[in-house]
Amino acid sequence: MMLEIHNLSAAYGMHRALAGVSIDVDEGEIVVILGANGAGKSTLLRAVAGMCEGQVQGDVFLDGEPLAGVTPDEIVERGIAFVPEGRGIFGDLTVGENLQLGAYSKHARLRQQENLARVYDLFPKLKERRSQIARTMSGGEQQMVAIGRAIMADPKILMLDEPSLGLSPILCKELFQSLKHITESGMGVLLVEQNAKQSLAIADRGFLLENGEITGQNGAEALLNDPAVQAAYLGGAAGETGTRSGGKAGVTQAQATTETEKSFVRPRGKVGTVASADTFAGESITALVARAAGAGKTKVNTPAQRPTAPAHQAATPSLTPRGGGSSYRIADDPEVSKLLASMEESAQAARSGGSSYVSRRQTTRTESAPLPEIEVYRKSTVEVYRRGPGGNLEKVEK
């Protein structure tokens, strides 16, 4: 094994972040660590890189050589490169300058051109934009710069902390495809990622980290088909293994359709055919309004060519639904009757120039009690004083 982690523990004061974690990464292998926020994933990578601020105990070996007590720069020199969460690139430098800074170690400088060609082969966009200021690039392109800078260190083990964080689905897919190509040169990858589906799709093995402890490990395909992993990280439910588990207890299409229908609330409709307003009233709404405005002077025929109702019944016409049935009178509804009466009154007032309506309003205002007068503004009072010869204040009369 190239990288071996044995019984690694870390604590920040009284808070325990890791407890006896053991992980190994072989040459040309991708190992993914899955876990929720606060499980200790980032602490694990920082402890291996020698950058953990807490108290670290345990053993880390690279090619059989212990890394306990080794400084971070020496760990990079020995062959471990770390891409932290948040990328950490130099935003005011160009893409090419960021990549050159990754080859600062002695053995990396010997293979600088070879590694630079590898980076440009993995990320062609970086070659096109090698003169561009890094902070002007998109989040996905900046992530490419961070990974490319780590590759320039010519590491044996590449550690990545949430590389897909904040990236679009398309960029995530491109990034994970590039990570798969990285291992072709024999480089091992230790990946911390919450995107379990895509990370397990490219990984060889996986570890489950919960509350600082390893709770499970298996091949990537086995973890991808594990019901517990699906329920915790892939949005599935326990027991729904589907076709990936060899056809065990799969959910049929009919069951899925039934469950989908249950998840929606469907409005309850009335039984029978839907009748329009015209069918219910026996005539159109336009005819009703015209009859009320005409106040019996204009003859309006219904769609059934019924004779116009007498003037005293204009406000309360009898409506018979088409197709038979008992008759229905609007007068039976007090609100509708009041509305039609108000429409007739307004129409008569409009024809007479509005004189009767105005006179009625004026009469009502005259007969009612006068409105009380309310004093809104009050005159302010200003008093002026001055100090007299004896030191006393004296009021100045205006």
Short mmCIF file of N, CA and C in Angstrom, two decimals, residues 3-99:
data_model
loop_
_atom_site.label_atom_id
_atom_site.label_comp_id
_atom_site.label_asym_id
_atom_site.label_seq_id
_atom_site.Cartn_x
_atom_site.Cartn_y
_atom_site.Cartn_z
N LEU A 3 -0.28 4.52 0.71
CA LEU A 3 -0.66 5.33 1.87
C LEU A 3 -1.38 4.44 2.86
N GLU A 4 -0.90 4.44 4.10
CA GLU A 4 -1.52 3.65 5.16
C GLU A 4 -1.76 4.55 6.37
N ILE A 5 -2.99 4.56 6.84
CA ILE A 5 -3.39 5.34 8.01
C ILE A 5 -3.85 4.35 9.07
N HIS A 6 -3.21 4.36 10.23
CA HIS A 6 -3.52 3.41 11.29
C HIS A 6 -3.93 4.15 12.56
N ASN A 7 -5.16 3.85 13.02
CA ASN A 7 -5.63 4.29 14.33
C ASN A 7 -5.41 5.80 14.53
N LEU A 8 -5.84 6.58 13.55
CA LEU A 8 -5.63 8.03 13.60
C LEU A 8 -6.75 8.69 14.39
N SER A 9 -6.37 9.53 15.34
CA SER A 9 -7.33 10.27 16.17
C SER A 9 -6.96 11.73 16.17
N ALA A 10 -7.97 12.58 16.30
CA ALA A 10 -7.73 14.03 16.34
C ALA A 10 -8.78 14.66 17.23
N ALA A 11 -8.37 15.71 17.94
CA ALA A 11 -9.29 16.40 18.85
C ALA A 11 -8.95 17.88 18.86
N TYR A 12 -10.02 18.70 18.97
CA TYR A 12 -9.87 20.14 19.14
C TYR A 12 -10.30 20.48 20.55
N GLY A 13 -9.32 20.52 21.45
CA GLY A 13 -9.66 20.71 22.85
C GLY A 13 -10.39 19.50 23.38
N MET A 14 -11.62 19.72 23.88
CA MET A 14 -12.41 18.62 24.42
C MET A 14 -13.27 17.95 23.34
N HIS A 15 -13.28 18.52 22.14
CA HIS A 15 -14.09 17.95 21.07
C HIS A 15 -13.28 16.92 20.28
N ARG A 16 -13.80 15.71 20.21
CA ARG A 16 -13.15 14.65 19.47
C ARG A 16 -13.65 14.66 18.03
N ALA A 17 -12.74 14.83 17.08
CA ALA A 17 -13.10 14.86 15.67
C ALA A 17 -12.87 13.52 14.98
N LEU A 18 -11.82 12.79 15.37
CA LEU A 18 -11.52 11.47 14.80
C LEU A 18 -11.21 10.51 15.94
N ALA A 19 -11.58 9.26 15.74
CA ALA A 19 -11.33 8.26 16.78
C ALA A 19 -10.95 6.93 16.14
N GLY A 20 -9.65 6.66 16.07
CA GLY A 20 -9.17 5.36 15.60
C GLY A 20 -9.49 5.07 14.16
N VAL A 21 -9.25 6.01 13.25
CA VAL A 21 -9.56 5.82 11.83
C VAL A 21 -8.39 5.10 11.15
N SER A 22 -8.69 4.09 10.37
CA SER A 22 -7.68 3.35 9.61
C SER A 22 -8.13 3.24 8.15
N ILE A 23 -7.31 3.77 7.23
CA ILE A 23 -7.63 3.80 5.80
C ILE A 23 -6.35 3.53 5.03
N ASP A 24 -6.47 2.91 3.86
CA ASP A 24 -5.30 2.70 3.01
C ASP A 24 -5.66 3.00 1.57
N VAL A 25 -4.68 3.49 0.81
CA VAL A 25 -4.85 3.81 -0.60
C VAL A 25 -3.70 3.18 -1.36
N ASP A 26 -4.02 2.43 -2.40
CA ASP A 26 -3.00 1.75 -3.18
C ASP A 26 -2.66 2.56 -4.43
N GLU A 27 -1.65 2.14 -5.15
CA GLU A 27 -1.20 2.83 -6.35
C GLU A 27 -2.27 2.77 -7.44
N GLY A 28 -2.55 3.93 -8.05
CA GLY A 28 -3.54 4.01 -9.12
C GLY A 28 -4.96 3.74 -8.68
N GLU A 29 -5.26 3.95 -7.42
CA GLU A 29 -6.57 3.64 -6.86
C GLU A 29 -7.26 4.92 -6.40
N ILE A 30 -8.58 4.96 -6.55
CA ILE A 30 -9.38 6.07 -6.03
C ILE A 30 -10.19 5.55 -4.86
N VAL A 31 -9.97 6.14 -3.71
CA VAL A 31 -10.69 5.79 -2.49
C VAL A 31 -11.50 7.00 -2.06
N VAL A 32 -12.80 6.82 -1.86
CA VAL A 32 -13.68 7.91 -1.48
C VAL A 32 -14.13 7.73 -0.04
N ILE A 33 -14.21 8.85 0.67
CA ILE A 33 -14.69 8.87 2.05
C ILE A 33 -16.02 9.59 2.07
N LEU A 34 -17.07 8.89 2.48
CA LEU A 34 -18.41 9.46 2.52
C LEU A 34 -18.79 9.75 3.97
N GLY A 35 -19.49 10.85 4.16
CA GLY A 35 -19.94 11.20 5.49
C GLY A 35 -20.67 12.52 5.49
N ALA A 36 -21.46 12.75 6.51
CA ALA A 36 -22.21 13.99 6.62
C ALA A 36 -21.29 15.12 7.08
N ASN A 37 -21.84 16.33 7.07
CA ASN A 37 -21.08 17.47 7.58
C ASN A 37 -20.75 17.27 9.05
N GLY A 38 -19.51 17.55 9.41
CA GLY A 38 -19.09 17.39 10.80
C GLY A 38 -18.66 15.99 11.17
N ALA A 39 -18.60 15.08 10.18
CA ALA A 39 -18.20 13.70 10.49
C ALA A 39 -16.71 13.57 10.72
N GLY A 40 -15.91 14.56 10.27
CA GLY A 40 -14.47 14.50 10.46
C GLY A 40 -13.69 14.26 9.18
N LYS A 41 -14.34 14.39 8.03
CA LYS A 41 -13.68 14.09 6.76
C LYS A 41 -12.53 15.07 6.48
N SER A 42 -12.79 16.36 6.60
CA SER A 42 -11.75 17.36 6.34
C SER A 42 -10.62 17.26 7.36
N THR A 43 -10.97 16.96 8.61
CA THR A 43 -9.94 16.81 9.64
C THR A 43 -9.00 15.65 9.30
N LEU A 44 -9.55 14.58 8.74
CA LEU A 44 -8.74 13.42 8.36
C LEU A 44 -7.69 13.81 7.31
N LEU A 45 -8.12 14.52 6.27
CA LEU A 45 -7.18 14.92 5.23
C LEU A 45 -6.14 15.90 5.75
N ARG A 46 -6.56 16.84 6.57
CA ARG A 46 -5.62 17.83 7.10
C ARG A 46 -4.62 17.17 8.06
N ALA A 47 -5.06 16.14 8.77
CA ALA A 47 -4.14 15.44 9.67
C ALA A 47 -3.08 14.69 8.87
N VAL A 48 -3.48 14.08 7.75
CA VAL A 48 -2.51 13.37 6.91
C VAL A 48 -1.53 14.34 6.28
N ALA A 49 -2.04 15.54 5.88
CA ALA A 49 -1.18 16.55 5.26
C ALA A 49 -0.34 17.32 6.26
N GLY A 50 -0.50 17.06 7.57
CA GLY A 50 0.27 17.78 8.59
C GLY A 50 -0.23 19.18 8.85
N MET A 51 -1.50 19.47 8.51
CA MET A 51 -2.04 20.81 8.65
C MET A 51 -3.16 20.90 9.66
N CYS A 52 -3.37 19.88 10.47
CA CYS A 52 -4.46 19.89 11.45
C CYS A 52 -4.06 20.73 12.65
N GLU A 53 -4.93 21.65 13.05
CA GLU A 53 -4.62 22.53 14.19
C GLU A 53 -4.85 21.85 15.53
N GLY A 54 -5.55 20.72 15.54
CA GLY A 54 -5.82 20.04 16.81
C GLY A 54 -4.72 19.07 17.20
N GLN A 55 -5.02 18.28 18.19
CA GLN A 55 -4.09 17.27 18.69
C GLN A 55 -4.30 15.98 17.91
N VAL A 56 -3.24 15.49 17.27
CA VAL A 56 -3.33 14.33 16.38
C VAL A 56 -2.51 13.19 16.97
N GLN A 57 -3.11 12.02 16.96
CA GLN A 57 -2.41 10.81 17.40
C GLN A 57 -2.67 9.70 16.38
N GLY A 58 -1.71 8.79 16.24
CA GLY A 58 -1.84 7.71 15.29
C GLY A 58 -0.66 7.67 14.34
N ASP A 59 -0.71 6.79 13.39
CA ASP A 59 0.41 6.58 12.47
C ASP A 59 -0.05 6.74 11.02
N VAL A 60 0.79 7.43 10.22
CA VAL A 60 0.56 7.59 8.79
C VAL A 60 1.84 7.18 8.08
N PHE A 61 1.73 6.28 7.11
CA PHE A 61 2.90 5.80 6.38
C PHE A 61 2.70 6.04 4.88
N LEU A 62 3.77 6.48 4.23
CA LEU A 62 3.80 6.62 2.78
C LEU A 62 4.95 5.78 2.25
N ASP A 63 4.60 4.75 1.51
CA ASP A 63 5.60 3.79 1.03
C ASP A 63 6.41 3.21 2.18
N GLY A 64 5.74 2.97 3.30
CA GLY A 64 6.37 2.36 4.46
C GLY A 64 7.12 3.32 5.34
N GLU A 65 7.25 4.58 4.96
CA GLU A 65 7.97 5.56 5.78
C GLU A 65 6.98 6.36 6.62
N PRO A 66 7.24 6.48 7.93
CA PRO A 66 6.31 7.21 8.79
C PRO A 66 6.35 8.71 8.51
N LEU A 67 5.17 9.34 8.65
CA LEU A 67 5.06 10.78 8.45
C LEU A 67 4.76 11.53 9.75
N ALA A 68 4.81 10.83 10.87
CA ALA A 68 4.53 11.48 12.15
C ALA A 68 5.60 12.51 12.46
N GLY A 69 5.17 13.75 12.78
CA GLY A 69 6.10 14.81 13.12
C GLY A 69 6.75 15.48 11.93
N VAL A 70 6.40 15.10 10.72
CA VAL A 70 6.98 15.71 9.51
C VAL A 70 6.22 16.99 9.18
N THR A 71 6.91 18.04 8.78
CA THR A 71 6.29 19.31 8.45
C THR A 71 5.49 19.20 7.16
N PRO A 72 4.50 20.08 6.96
CA PRO A 72 3.68 20.00 5.74
C PRO A 72 4.48 20.11 4.45
N ASP A 73 5.48 20.99 4.41
CA ASP A 73 6.25 21.12 3.17
C ASP A 73 7.06 19.86 2.88
N GLU A 74 7.52 19.19 3.93
CA GLU A 74 8.27 17.96 3.74
C GLU A 74 7.33 16.83 3.30
N ILE A 75 6.08 16.86 3.78
CA ILE A 75 5.11 15.85 3.35
C ILE A 75 4.84 15.99 1.86
N VAL A 76 4.75 17.25 1.37
CA VAL A 76 4.60 17.47 -0.07
C VAL A 76 5.82 16.97 -0.82
N GLU A 77 6.98 17.21 -0.26
CA GLU A 77 8.22 16.76 -0.90
C GLU A 77 8.26 15.23 -1.01
N ARG A 78 7.69 14.55 -0.03
CA ARG A 78 7.70 13.08 -0.05
C ARG A 78 6.66 12.50 -0.99
N GLY A 79 5.63 13.30 -1.35
CA GLY A 79 4.71 12.80 -2.38
C GLY A 79 3.24 12.82 -2.04
N ILE A 80 2.81 13.72 -1.14
CA ILE A 80 1.38 13.86 -0.85
C ILE A 80 0.98 15.30 -1.13
N ALA A 81 0.03 15.50 -2.06
CA ALA A 81 -0.48 16.83 -2.39
C ALA A 81 -1.93 16.93 -1.92
N PHE A 82 -2.28 18.08 -1.39
CA PHE A 82 -3.59 18.28 -0.77
C PHE A 82 -4.27 19.49 -1.41
N VAL A 83 -5.50 19.28 -1.91
CA VAL A 83 -6.33 20.37 -2.44
C VAL A 83 -7.45 20.61 -1.43
N PRO A 84 -7.36 21.68 -0.64
CA PRO A 84 -8.35 21.89 0.42
C PRO A 84 -9.69 22.36 -0.13
N GLU A 85 -10.68 22.32 0.71
CA GLU A 85 -11.99 22.87 0.34
C GLU A 85 -11.87 24.39 0.19
N GLY A 86 -12.45 24.93 -0.86
CA GLY A 86 -12.32 26.35 -1.13
C GLY A 86 -11.21 26.68 -2.09
N ARG A 87 -10.49 25.65 -2.59
CA ARG A 87 -9.49 25.75 -3.67
C ARG A 87 -8.20 26.39 -3.20
N GLY A 88 -8.23 27.60 -2.64
CA GLY A 88 -7.02 28.23 -2.12
C GLY A 88 -6.01 28.61 -3.19
N ILE A 89 -6.49 29.03 -4.36
CA ILE A 89 -5.56 29.45 -5.41
C ILE A 89 -5.15 30.89 -5.18
N PHE A 90 -4.14 31.35 -5.91
CA PHE A 90 -3.68 32.74 -5.84
C PHE A 90 -4.46 33.53 -6.90
N GLY A 91 -5.48 34.26 -6.45
CA GLY A 91 -6.40 34.90 -7.36
C GLY A 91 -5.80 35.99 -8.22
N ASP A 92 -4.77 36.68 -7.74
CA ASP A 92 -4.19 37.79 -8.49
C ASP A 92 -3.11 37.33 -9.47
N LEU A 93 -2.79 36.04 -9.48
CA LEU A 93 -1.80 35.52 -10.41
C LEU A 93 -2.52 34.85 -11.59
N THR A 94 -1.80 34.67 -12.66
CA THR A 94 -2.37 34.01 -13.84
C THR A 94 -2.46 32.51 -13.61
N VAL A 95 -3.13 31.84 -14.53
CA VAL A 95 -3.25 30.39 -14.44
C VAL A 95 -1.87 29.74 -14.54
N GLY A 96 -1.05 30.20 -15.47
CA GLY A 96 0.28 29.63 -15.63
C GLY A 96 1.15 29.83 -14.40
N GLU A 97 1.03 30.99 -13.75
CA GLU A 97 1.84 31.26 -12.55
C GLU A 97 1.39 30.38 -11.39
N ASN A 98 0.08 30.15 -11.26
CA ASN A 98 -0.41 29.25 -10.22
C ASN A 98 0.13 27.84 -10.43
N LEU A 99 0.16 27.38 -11.66
CA LEU A 99 0.67 26.04 -11.93
C LEU A 99 2.16 25.94 -11.65
#
